[in-house]
């Protein structure tokens, strides 16, 4: 009878222990939710003593140590849980996390990969692994992980991340495409434009690079890296005035790298002089027409008050730049006056270049006004004047387009072929490409 009593009592005590361990685990879990990790460790330990599943409970204790910042202990607990047979995706993910904090990135990648092998849809594991691949310069592998992530979450930040890894893997065209997609999704992030500009510079498309740097600055005028990058791009193309202005602004914003590129800035014309404004205007791109008009006006004011005969020839370049900017603005009347001024001050045979350029500009002006016959007459003069030296091939191409728009297809093709013979590629995008085969 005693033996029977013992047999009955032992199973009943086991049931009581199991019930108690369940309650302790539930209490410990609630402590974790409340971020009371030390108390939770104590409760999980009591649960172990009461017979809770060792592997899973040890894993939970490891998590508590992780959240307390004790990553070495956490990692040891995860290893213990694994040795007890607890080999699920969450364990490897959390152990990967602890390895990151212990600066063992390659070990973390290995654990994230184990988590993914168990759960192929483990989004957080892919995201963390992609970042670590990037940090360890495994850009191709990072791209593959971002491919997966973008299917589930086509967000601006993920397109940007994949673009960066494509860029670092020298796949610049694909990187540009991703940067542009990121910009579509988040048009206010200055760094998206900045990095897109970097890619254009890397493929030596400086005009697009500068354009994207400018957009980056427009979105965030405090982006010192955008000023630095645009300044460097200007400097590479010999536009030292613009370069120095941007580099100075980058330095003013606290960028420590700006000064090393400013060695030539001390030799530039004094700020506010005629030569300063003249050089500045010459360096500005076509898209900066408001600045061109502004600085041209300032230069002309200085010239009128402090006339210097040595500057007279430079006036032509100044008027030509301002006229082109006025055309871009749509102020055709003022532009026409500037072009005619250039023609008037360049009657000497030695100054045919400026006069021809002015007639060519008038041709472009009349094309913009859809007055093609007047455009053709001015292109005629530009070509005639420049014959004594060298006729730029683009004069023929411009006149060809004006003739085409005016209905003279035969004359258009003659000029188009002359442009090609002079060395100008017959661009596939021209409406004459198929007509003049």
Tab-separated table of C-alpha atoms in Angstrom:
chain	number	residue	atom	x	y	z
A	1	UNK	CA	0.000	0.000	0.000
A	2	UNK	CA	2.958	2.430	0.730
A	3	UNK	CA	4.450	1.768	-2.672
A	4	UNK	CA	1.167	2.532	-4.373
A	5	UNK	CA	0.845	5.729	-2.386
A	6	UNK	CA	4.315	6.825	-3.505
A	7	UNK	CA	3.481	6.118	-7.124
A	8	UNK	CA	0.370	8.226	-6.857
A	9	UNK	CA	2.130	11.112	-5.121
A	10	UNK	CA	5.095	11.517	-7.550
A	11	UNK	CA	3.089	12.077	-10.716
A	12	UNK	CA	0.850	14.522	-8.845
A	13	UNK	CA	3.896	16.583	-7.739
A	14	UNK	CA	5.137	16.664	-11.298
A	15	UNK	CA	1.805	18.061	-12.433
A	16	UNK	CA	1.987	20.727	-9.720
A	17	UNK	CA	5.548	21.651	-10.819
A	18	UNK	CA	4.558	21.881	-14.466
A	19	UNK	CA	1.593	24.088	-13.635
A	20	UNK	CA	3.822	26.295	-11.474
A	21	UNK	CA	6.476	26.635	-14.206
A	22	UNK	CA	3.833	27.715	-16.734
A	23	UNK	CA	2.690	30.436	-14.352
A	24	UNK	CA	6.262	31.549	-13.725
A	25	UNK	CA	7.011	31.708	-17.476
A	26	UNK	CA	3.862	33.791	-18.047
A	27	UNK	CA	4.893	36.164	-15.262
A	28	UNK	CA	8.443	36.416	-16.630
A	29	UNK	CA	7.108	37.102	-20.138
A	30	UNK	CA	5.007	39.988	-18.789
A	31	UNK	CA	8.087	41.384	-17.017
A	32	UNK	CA	9.934	41.350	-20.367
A	33	UNK	CA	7.087	43.299	-21.969
A	34	UNK	CA	7.516	45.863	-19.194
A	35	UNK	CA	11.301	45.897	-19.797
A	36	UNK	CA	11.993	44.565	-16.296
A	37	UNK	CA	14.710	42.271	-17.555
A	38	UNK	CA	16.550	41.553	-14.283
A	39	UNK	CA	13.355	40.451	-12.543
A	40	UNK	CA	12.452	38.412	-15.620
A	41	UNK	CA	15.796	36.539	-15.452
A	42	UNK	CA	15.100	35.648	-11.839
A	43	UNK	CA	11.590	34.456	-12.726
A	44	UNK	CA	12.792	32.392	-15.721
A	45	UNK	CA	15.450	30.800	-13.474
A	46	UNK	CA	12.734	29.854	-10.962
A	47	UNK	CA	10.723	28.417	-13.843
A	48	UNK	CA	13.708	26.255	-14.820
A	49	UNK	CA	13.864	24.941	-11.255
A	50	UNK	CA	10.142	24.188	-11.460
A	51	UNK	CA	10.641	22.107	-14.603
A	52	UNK	CA	10.020	24.476	-17.519
A	53	UNK	CA	11.452	23.447	-20.922
A	54	UNK	CA	15.194	24.087	-20.564
A	55	UNK	CA	16.058	25.023	-24.154
A	56	UNK	CA	13.314	27.608	-24.709
A	57	UNK	CA	13.639	29.117	-21.235
A	58	UNK	CA	17.405	29.440	-21.612
A	59	UNK	CA	16.795	31.225	-24.933
A	60	UNK	CA	14.477	33.676	-23.166
A	61	UNK	CA	17.097	34.296	-20.465
A	62	UNK	CA	19.581	35.034	-23.264
A	63	UNK	CA	17.178	37.631	-24.670
A	64	UNK	CA	17.017	39.375	-21.293
A	65	UNK	CA	20.782	39.596	-21.098
A	66	UNK	CA	20.831	40.967	-24.668
A	67	UNK	CA	18.388	43.752	-23.785
A	68	UNK	CA	20.459	44.537	-20.690
A	69	UNK	CA	23.456	45.083	-22.967
A	70	UNK	CA	25.339	42.055	-21.670
A	71	UNK	CA	26.007	40.611	-25.097
A	72	UNK	CA	28.748	38.150	-24.131
A	73	UNK	CA	26.462	36.479	-21.553
A	74	UNK	CA	23.556	36.584	-24.010
A	75	UNK	CA	25.643	34.859	-26.667
A	76	UNK	CA	26.652	32.137	-24.197
A	77	UNK	CA	22.985	31.532	-23.291
A	78	UNK	CA	22.028	31.316	-26.962
A	79	UNK	CA	24.787	28.736	-27.457
A	80	UNK	CA	23.524	26.790	-24.469
A	81	UNK	CA	19.954	26.852	-25.804
A	82	UNK	CA	21.193	25.663	-29.202
A	83	UNK	CA	23.091	22.773	-27.570
A	84	UNK	CA	19.861	21.808	-25.789
A	85	UNK	CA	18.156	21.441	-29.165
A	86	UNK	CA	16.544	24.884	-29.533
A	87	UNK	CA	17.463	25.592	-33.174
A	88	UNK	CA	14.761	27.912	-34.471
A	89	UNK	CA	15.077	31.042	-36.616
A	90	UNK	CA	14.563	33.486	-33.724
A	91	UNK	CA	17.501	32.069	-31.776
A	92	UNK	CA	19.894	32.552	-34.697
A	93	UNK	CA	18.505	36.017	-35.389
A	94	UNK	CA	19.000	37.127	-31.781
A	95	UNK	CA	22.454	35.591	-31.587
A	96	UNK	CA	23.278	37.459	-34.778
A	97	UNK	CA	22.147	40.654	-33.058
A	98	UNK	CA	24.435	40.031	-30.085
A	99	UNK	CA	27.369	39.363	-32.423
A	100	UNK	CA	26.797	42.703	-34.144
A	101	UNK	CA	27.199	44.490	-30.811
A	102	UNK	CA	30.336	42.475	-30.168
A	103	UNK	CA	31.634	43.662	-33.572
A	104	UNK	CA	31.659	40.146	-34.993
A	105	UNK	CA	29.949	41.033	-38.280
A	106	UNK	CA	30.964	37.903	-40.150
A	107	UNK	CA	29.626	35.742	-37.317
A	108	UNK	CA	26.405	37.751	-37.351
A	109	UNK	CA	26.045	37.216	-41.107
A	110	UNK	CA	26.447	33.475	-40.517
A	111	UNK	CA	23.668	33.462	-37.884
A	112	UNK	CA	21.310	35.625	-39.965
A	113	UNK	CA	21.877	33.180	-42.824
A	114	UNK	CA	20.920	30.273	-40.527
A	115	UNK	CA	17.752	32.121	-39.521
A	116	UNK	CA	16.881	32.629	-43.198
A	117	UNK	CA	17.572	28.964	-44.038
A	118	UNK	CA	14.983	27.982	-41.404
A	119	UNK	CA	12.531	30.763	-42.308
A	120	UNK	CA	13.092	31.924	-45.925
A	121	UNK	CA	10.714	34.871	-45.368
A	122	UNK	CA	12.501	36.295	-42.316
A	123	UNK	CA	12.396	39.973	-43.349
A	124	UNK	CA	14.410	41.400	-40.423
A	125	UNK	CA	17.181	38.848	-40.964
A	126	UNK	CA	17.469	39.807	-44.644
A	127	UNK	CA	17.537	43.504	-43.755
A	128	UNK	CA	20.251	43.136	-41.126
A	129	UNK	CA	22.306	40.818	-43.300
A	130	UNK	CA	22.068	43.209	-46.252
A	131	UNK	CA	23.443	46.020	-44.103
A	132	UNK	CA	26.307	43.842	-42.833
A	133	UNK	CA	27.141	42.703	-46.363
A	134	UNK	CA	27.415	46.394	-47.240
A	135	UNK	CA	29.617	47.087	-44.217
A	136	UNK	CA	31.938	44.235	-45.160
A	137	UNK	CA	32.116	45.393	-48.827
A	138	UNK	CA	30.150	42.380	-50.120
A	139	UNK	CA	28.056	44.684	-52.305
A	140	UNK	CA	26.806	42.065	-54.753
A	141	UNK	CA	25.371	39.951	-51.922
A	142	UNK	CA	23.815	43.047	-50.356
A	143	UNK	CA	22.065	43.801	-53.656
A	144	UNK	CA	20.538	40.310	-53.710
A	145	UNK	CA	19.135	40.792	-50.202
A	146	UNK	CA	17.717	44.199	-51.144
A	147	UNK	CA	16.104	42.558	-54.188
A	148	UNK	CA	14.134	40.358	-51.770
A	149	UNK	CA	13.333	43.210	-49.390
A	150	UNK	CA	12.049	45.504	-52.156
A	151	UNK	CA	9.488	42.927	-53.270
A	152	UNK	CA	7.871	43.170	-49.849
A	153	UNK	CA	8.570	46.847	-49.153
A	154	UNK	CA	9.257	49.034	-52.220
A	155	UNK	CA	10.195	52.045	-50.073
A	156	UNK	CA	12.453	55.003	-50.832
A	157	UNK	CA	14.993	54.009	-48.177
A	158	UNK	CA	15.388	50.488	-49.594
A	159	UNK	CA	15.746	51.731	-53.190
A	160	UNK	CA	18.381	54.143	-51.875
A	161	UNK	CA	20.195	51.339	-50.024
A	162	UNK	CA	20.224	49.075	-53.083
A	163	UNK	CA	21.351	52.004	-55.250
A	164	UNK	CA	24.321	52.630	-52.967
A	165	UNK	CA	25.420	48.985	-53.181
A	166	UNK	CA	24.991	48.972	-56.959
A	167	UNK	CA	27.099	52.128	-57.090
A	168	UNK	CA	29.831	50.563	-54.957
A	169	UNK	CA	29.689	47.525	-57.248
A	170	UNK	CA	30.334	49.912	-60.226
A	171	UNK	CA	26.877	49.255	-61.702
A	172	UNK	CA	26.272	52.976	-62.149
A	173	UNK	CA	23.356	52.944	-64.605
A	174	UNK	CA	21.322	50.637	-62.378
A	175	UNK	CA	22.283	52.697	-59.335
A	176	UNK	CA	21.058	55.889	-61.025
A	177	UNK	CA	17.756	54.168	-61.819
A	178	UNK	CA	17.293	53.196	-58.155
A	179	UNK	CA	18.281	56.652	-56.872
A	180	UNK	CA	15.691	58.183	-59.189
A	181	UNK	CA	13.044	55.756	-57.906
A	182	UNK	CA	13.935	56.749	-54.346
A	183	UNK	CA	13.527	60.412	-55.343
A	184	UNK	CA	10.083	59.704	-56.808
A	185	UNK	CA	9.022	58.142	-53.514
A	186	UNK	CA	10.662	60.804	-51.317
A	187	UNK	CA	11.468	63.969	-53.247
A	188	UNK	CA	12.603	65.911	-50.170
A	189	UNK	CA	15.654	63.846	-49.214
A	190	UNK	CA	18.721	65.848	-50.246
A	191	UNK	CA	21.114	62.885	-50.050
A	192	UNK	CA	19.179	60.949	-52.686
A	193	UNK	CA	19.980	63.716	-55.207
A	194	UNK	CA	23.561	63.964	-53.919
A	195	UNK	CA	24.343	60.285	-54.481
A	196	UNK	CA	22.600	60.253	-57.849
A	197	UNK	CA	24.854	63.162	-58.813
A	198	UNK	CA	27.892	61.185	-57.645
A	199	UNK	CA	26.980	58.367	-60.028
A	200	UNK	CA	26.699	60.765	-62.961
A	201	UNK	CA	30.139	62.174	-62.133
A	202	UNK	CA	31.549	58.628	-62.033
A	203	UNK	CA	30.340	58.039	-65.603
A	204	UNK	CA	31.722	61.492	-66.533
A	205	UNK	CA	28.345	63.078	-67.185
A	206	UNK	CA	29.270	66.311	-65.419
A	207	UNK	CA	26.256	68.357	-66.502
A	208	UNK	CA	23.798	65.851	-64.997
A	209	UNK	CA	25.999	65.461	-61.940
A	210	UNK	CA	26.003	69.209	-61.312
A	211	UNK	CA	22.260	69.315	-61.945
A	212	UNK	CA	21.596	66.731	-59.219
A	213	UNK	CA	24.014	68.423	-56.804
A	214	UNK	CA	22.094	71.651	-57.373
A	215	UNK	CA	18.820	69.886	-56.595
A	216	UNK	CA	20.375	68.450	-53.424
A	217	UNK	CA	21.306	71.971	-52.337
A	218	UNK	CA	17.832	73.271	-53.150
A	219	UNK	CA	16.304	70.585	-50.937
A	220	UNK	CA	18.782	71.220	-48.106
A	221	UNK	CA	20.904	74.393	-48.250
A	222	UNK	CA	22.907	73.075	-45.264
A	223	UNK	CA	24.115	69.948	-47.081
A	224	UNK	CA	27.856	70.638	-46.999
A	225	UNK	CA	28.673	67.471	-48.974
A	226	UNK	CA	26.485	68.637	-51.858
A	227	UNK	CA	28.375	71.960	-52.017
A	228	UNK	CA	31.677	70.076	-51.769
A	229	UNK	CA	30.763	67.649	-54.558
A	230	UNK	CA	29.447	70.358	-56.869
A	231	UNK	CA	32.542	72.456	-56.170
A	232	UNK	CA	34.805	69.547	-57.045
A	233	UNK	CA	32.811	68.901	-60.261
A	234	UNK	CA	33.147	72.553	-61.264
A	235	UNK	CA	36.875	72.477	-60.506
A	236	UNK	CA	37.363	69.345	-62.623
A	237	UNK	CA	35.814	71.230	-65.555
A	238	UNK	CA	37.919	74.355	-65.068
A	239	UNK	CA	35.101	76.448	-63.588
A	240	UNK	CA	37.183	77.767	-60.731
A	241	UNK	CA	34.979	80.714	-59.778
A	242	UNK	CA	31.961	78.484	-59.244
A	243	UNK	CA	34.133	75.843	-57.611
A	244	UNK	CA	35.607	78.245	-55.068
A	245	UNK	CA	32.204	79.669	-54.204
A	246	UNK	CA	30.837	76.181	-53.470
A	247	UNK	CA	33.941	75.025	-51.614
A	248	UNK	CA	33.880	78.143	-49.445
A	249	UNK	CA	30.227	77.485	-48.610
A	250	UNK	CA	30.987	73.846	-47.792
A	251	UNK	CA	33.772	74.947	-45.452
A	252	UNK	CA	31.483	77.545	-43.869
A	253	UNK	CA	28.978	74.757	-43.162
A	254	UNK	CA	31.690	72.863	-41.284
A	255	UNK	CA	32.890	70.343	-43.873
A	256	UNK	CA	36.507	69.475	-42.930
A	257	UNK	CA	37.357	68.276	-46.467
A	258	UNK	CA	36.621	71.519	-48.325
A	259	UNK	CA	39.879	73.378	-47.588
A	260	UNK	CA	42.129	70.840	-49.339
A	261	UNK	CA	40.533	71.735	-52.705
A	262	UNK	CA	40.815	75.523	-52.300
A	263	UNK	CA	44.512	76.025	-53.058
A	264	UNK	CA	43.750	77.913	-56.315
A	265	UNK	CA	41.038	80.138	-54.902
A	266	UNK	CA	43.414	82.890	-53.751
A	267	UNK	CA	44.505	83.687	-57.336
A	268	UNK	CA	41.010	84.508	-58.602
A	269	UNK	CA	39.842	88.025	-59.551
A	270	UNK	CA	38.796	90.187	-56.616
A	271	UNK	CA	35.153	89.792	-55.658
A	272	UNK	CA	33.045	92.564	-57.180
A	273	UNK	CA	35.444	93.509	-60.002
A	274	UNK	CA	34.490	93.492	-63.669
A	275	UNK	CA	36.759	90.507	-64.318
A	276	UNK	CA	35.213	88.635	-61.394
A	277	UNK	CA	31.686	88.965	-62.758
A	278	UNK	CA	32.801	88.279	-66.323
A	279	UNK	CA	34.497	85.012	-65.344
A	280	UNK	CA	31.591	84.029	-63.095
A	281	UNK	CA	29.044	84.550	-65.883
A	282	UNK	CA	31.159	82.558	-68.337
A	283	UNK	CA	31.238	79.577	-65.979
A	284	UNK	CA	27.513	79.445	-65.219
A	285	UNK	CA	25.487	76.720	-66.926
A	286	UNK	CA	22.515	77.371	-69.175
A	287	UNK	CA	20.090	76.495	-66.384
A	288	UNK	CA	21.389	79.404	-64.255
A	289	UNK	CA	19.937	82.078	-66.537
A	290	UNK	CA	18.686	84.278	-63.683
A	291	UNK	CA	22.184	84.370	-62.170
A	292	UNK	CA	23.700	85.070	-65.580
A	293	UNK	CA	21.419	88.048	-66.105
A	294	UNK	CA	22.091	89.314	-62.593
A	295	UNK	CA	25.861	89.084	-62.748
A	296	UNK	CA	25.986	90.421	-66.315
A	297	UNK	CA	24.092	93.499	-65.160
A	298	UNK	CA	26.540	94.014	-62.272
A	299	UNK	CA	29.537	93.648	-64.590
A	300	UNK	CA	28.098	96.191	-67.044
A	301	UNK	CA	27.474	98.648	-64.214
A	302	UNK	CA	31.130	98.390	-63.186
A	303	UNK	CA	32.292	98.752	-66.807
A	304	UNK	CA	30.283	101.929	-67.323
A	305	UNK	CA	31.626	103.602	-64.156
A	306	UNK	CA	35.227	102.330	-64.402
A	307	UNK	CA	35.838	101.967	-68.107
A	308	UNK	CA	38.990	100.043	-68.954
A	309	UNK	CA	39.895	99.712	-72.641
A	310	UNK	CA	41.514	96.314	-71.999
A	311	UNK	CA	38.084	94.982	-71.089
A	312	UNK	CA	36.300	96.107	-74.266
A	313	UNK	CA	36.668	92.799	-76.095
A	314	UNK	CA	35.301	90.944	-73.061
A	315	UNK	CA	32.084	92.922	-73.360
A	316	UNK	CA	31.078	90.767	-76.333
A	317	UNK	CA	31.275	87.579	-74.288
A	318	UNK	CA	29.301	89.265	-71.531
A	319	UNK	CA	26.520	90.407	-73.853
A	320	UNK	CA	26.384	86.996	-75.550
A	321	UNK	CA	26.009	85.231	-72.199
A	322	UNK	CA	23.310	87.621	-71.044
A	323	UNK	CA	21.457	87.377	-74.352
A	324	UNK	CA	21.364	83.560	-74.177
A	325	UNK	CA	20.074	83.803	-70.607
A	326	UNK	CA	17.388	86.294	-71.652
A	327	UNK	CA	16.249	83.883	-74.379
A	328	UNK	CA	15.952	81.124	-71.759
A	329	UNK	CA	13.866	83.493	-69.653
A	330	UNK	CA	11.645	84.307	-72.652
A	331	UNK	CA	12.687	87.985	-72.827
A	332	UNK	CA	13.300	87.951	-76.586
A	333	UNK	CA	13.228	91.724	-77.041
A	334	UNK	CA	16.069	92.373	-74.564
A	335	UNK	CA	18.032	89.412	-75.932
A	336	UNK	CA	17.763	90.738	-79.494
A	337	UNK	CA	19.168	94.095	-78.338
A	338	UNK	CA	22.166	92.383	-76.719
A	339	UNK	CA	22.930	90.319	-79.825
A	340	UNK	CA	22.748	93.421	-82.023
A	341	UNK	CA	25.052	95.278	-79.616
A	342	UNK	CA	27.652	92.519	-80.092
A	343	UNK	CA	27.358	92.847	-83.876
A	344	UNK	CA	27.832	96.637	-83.661
A	345	UNK	CA	31.014	96.425	-81.537
A	346	UNK	CA	32.579	93.700	-83.694
A	347	UNK	CA	32.778	95.241	-87.169
A	348	UNK	CA	36.542	94.729	-87.487
A	349	UNK	CA	37.589	91.630	-89.501
A	350	UNK	CA	39.616	90.340	-86.570
A	351	UNK	CA	36.488	90.105	-84.420
A	352	UNK	CA	34.399	87.889	-86.708
A	353	UNK	CA	34.011	85.176	-84.060
A	354	UNK	CA	31.849	87.328	-81.779
A	355	UNK	CA	29.776	88.713	-84.658
A	356	UNK	CA	29.146	85.203	-86.038
A	357	UNK	CA	28.197	84.013	-82.550
A	358	UNK	CA	25.710	86.897	-82.258
A	359	UNK	CA	24.056	86.063	-85.586
A	360	UNK	CA	23.910	82.412	-84.556
A	361	UNK	CA	22.256	83.473	-81.278
A	362	UNK	CA	19.718	85.554	-83.187
A	363	UNK	CA	18.959	82.485	-85.285
A	364	UNK	CA	18.235	80.473	-82.144
A	365	UNK	CA	16.110	83.329	-80.813
A	366	UNK	CA	13.914	83.402	-83.914
A	367	UNK	CA	13.566	79.600	-83.868
A	368	UNK	CA	12.302	79.922	-80.283
A	369	UNK	CA	9.795	82.507	-81.546
A	370	UNK	CA	8.857	80.150	-84.429
A	371	UNK	CA	9.991	82.757	-86.981
A	372	UNK	CA	12.006	80.301	-89.045
A	373	UNK	CA	12.644	82.491	-92.092
A	374	UNK	CA	14.301	85.146	-89.911
A	375	UNK	CA	16.239	82.390	-88.174
A	376	UNK	CA	17.569	81.098	-91.509
A	377	UNK	CA	18.702	84.614	-92.551
A	378	UNK	CA	20.697	85.009	-89.353
A	379	UNK	CA	22.226	81.529	-89.620
A	380	UNK	CA	23.204	82.474	-93.217
A	381	UNK	CA	25.108	85.500	-91.893
A	382	UNK	CA	26.782	83.488	-89.171
A	383	UNK	CA	28.003	80.910	-91.712
A	384	UNK	CA	29.112	83.597	-94.190
A	385	UNK	CA	31.090	85.594	-91.622
A	386	UNK	CA	32.828	82.529	-90.180
A	387	UNK	CA	33.987	81.170	-93.566
A	388	UNK	CA	37.241	83.107	-93.373
A	389	UNK	CA	38.267	81.160	-90.258
A	390	UNK	CA	36.243	78.071	-89.453
A	391	UNK	CA	32.512	77.486	-89.573
A	392	UNK	CA	31.355	75.490	-86.552
A	393	UNK	CA	29.447	72.418	-87.737
A	394	UNK	CA	26.581	73.158	-85.371
A	395	UNK	CA	25.779	76.286	-87.439
A	396	UNK	CA	24.838	73.974	-90.325
A	397	UNK	CA	22.853	71.683	-88.062
A	398	UNK	CA	20.911	74.620	-86.587
A	399	UNK	CA	20.111	76.013	-90.044
A	400	UNK	CA	19.085	72.522	-91.185
A	401	UNK	CA	16.474	72.315	-88.425
A	402	UNK	CA	15.197	75.826	-89.183
A	403	UNK	CA	14.804	74.892	-92.879
A	404	UNK	CA	13.043	71.672	-91.899
A	405	UNK	CA	10.555	73.570	-89.704
A	406	UNK	CA	10.080	76.060	-92.577
A	407	UNK	CA	9.201	73.246	-95.007
A	408	UNK	CA	12.446	73.221	-97.035
A	409	UNK	CA	13.278	69.526	-96.631
A	410	UNK	CA	15.819	69.439	-99.461
A	411	UNK	CA	17.772	72.396	-98.061
A	412	UNK	CA	17.493	70.918	-94.573
A	413	UNK	CA	19.103	67.659	-95.685
A	414	UNK	CA	21.900	69.489	-97.514
A	415	UNK	CA	22.813	71.369	-94.339
A	416	UNK	CA	22.360	68.285	-92.216
A	417	UNK	CA	24.825	66.391	-94.365
A	418	UNK	CA	27.219	69.357	-94.306
A	419	UNK	CA	27.136	69.194	-90.524
A	420	UNK	CA	27.979	65.506	-90.688
A	421	UNK	CA	30.771	66.105	-93.184
A	422	UNK	CA	32.199	68.777	-90.889
A	423	UNK	CA	32.492	66.228	-88.127
A	424	UNK	CA	29.273	66.613	-86.178
A	425	UNK	CA	27.589	63.256	-85.478
A	426	UNK	CA	24.198	62.905	-87.135
A	427	UNK	CA	22.243	62.494	-83.943
A	428	UNK	CA	19.625	59.731	-83.982
A	429	UNK	CA	17.214	61.930	-82.014
A	430	UNK	CA	17.031	64.606	-84.717
A	431	UNK	CA	13.861	64.704	-86.885
A	432	UNK	CA	16.238	64.716	-89.874
A	433	UNK	CA	17.869	61.393	-89.005
A	434	UNK	CA	15.411	59.310	-91.030
A	435	UNK	CA	14.537	61.989	-93.581
A	436	UNK	CA	18.109	62.579	-94.740
A	437	UNK	CA	19.385	59.002	-95.054
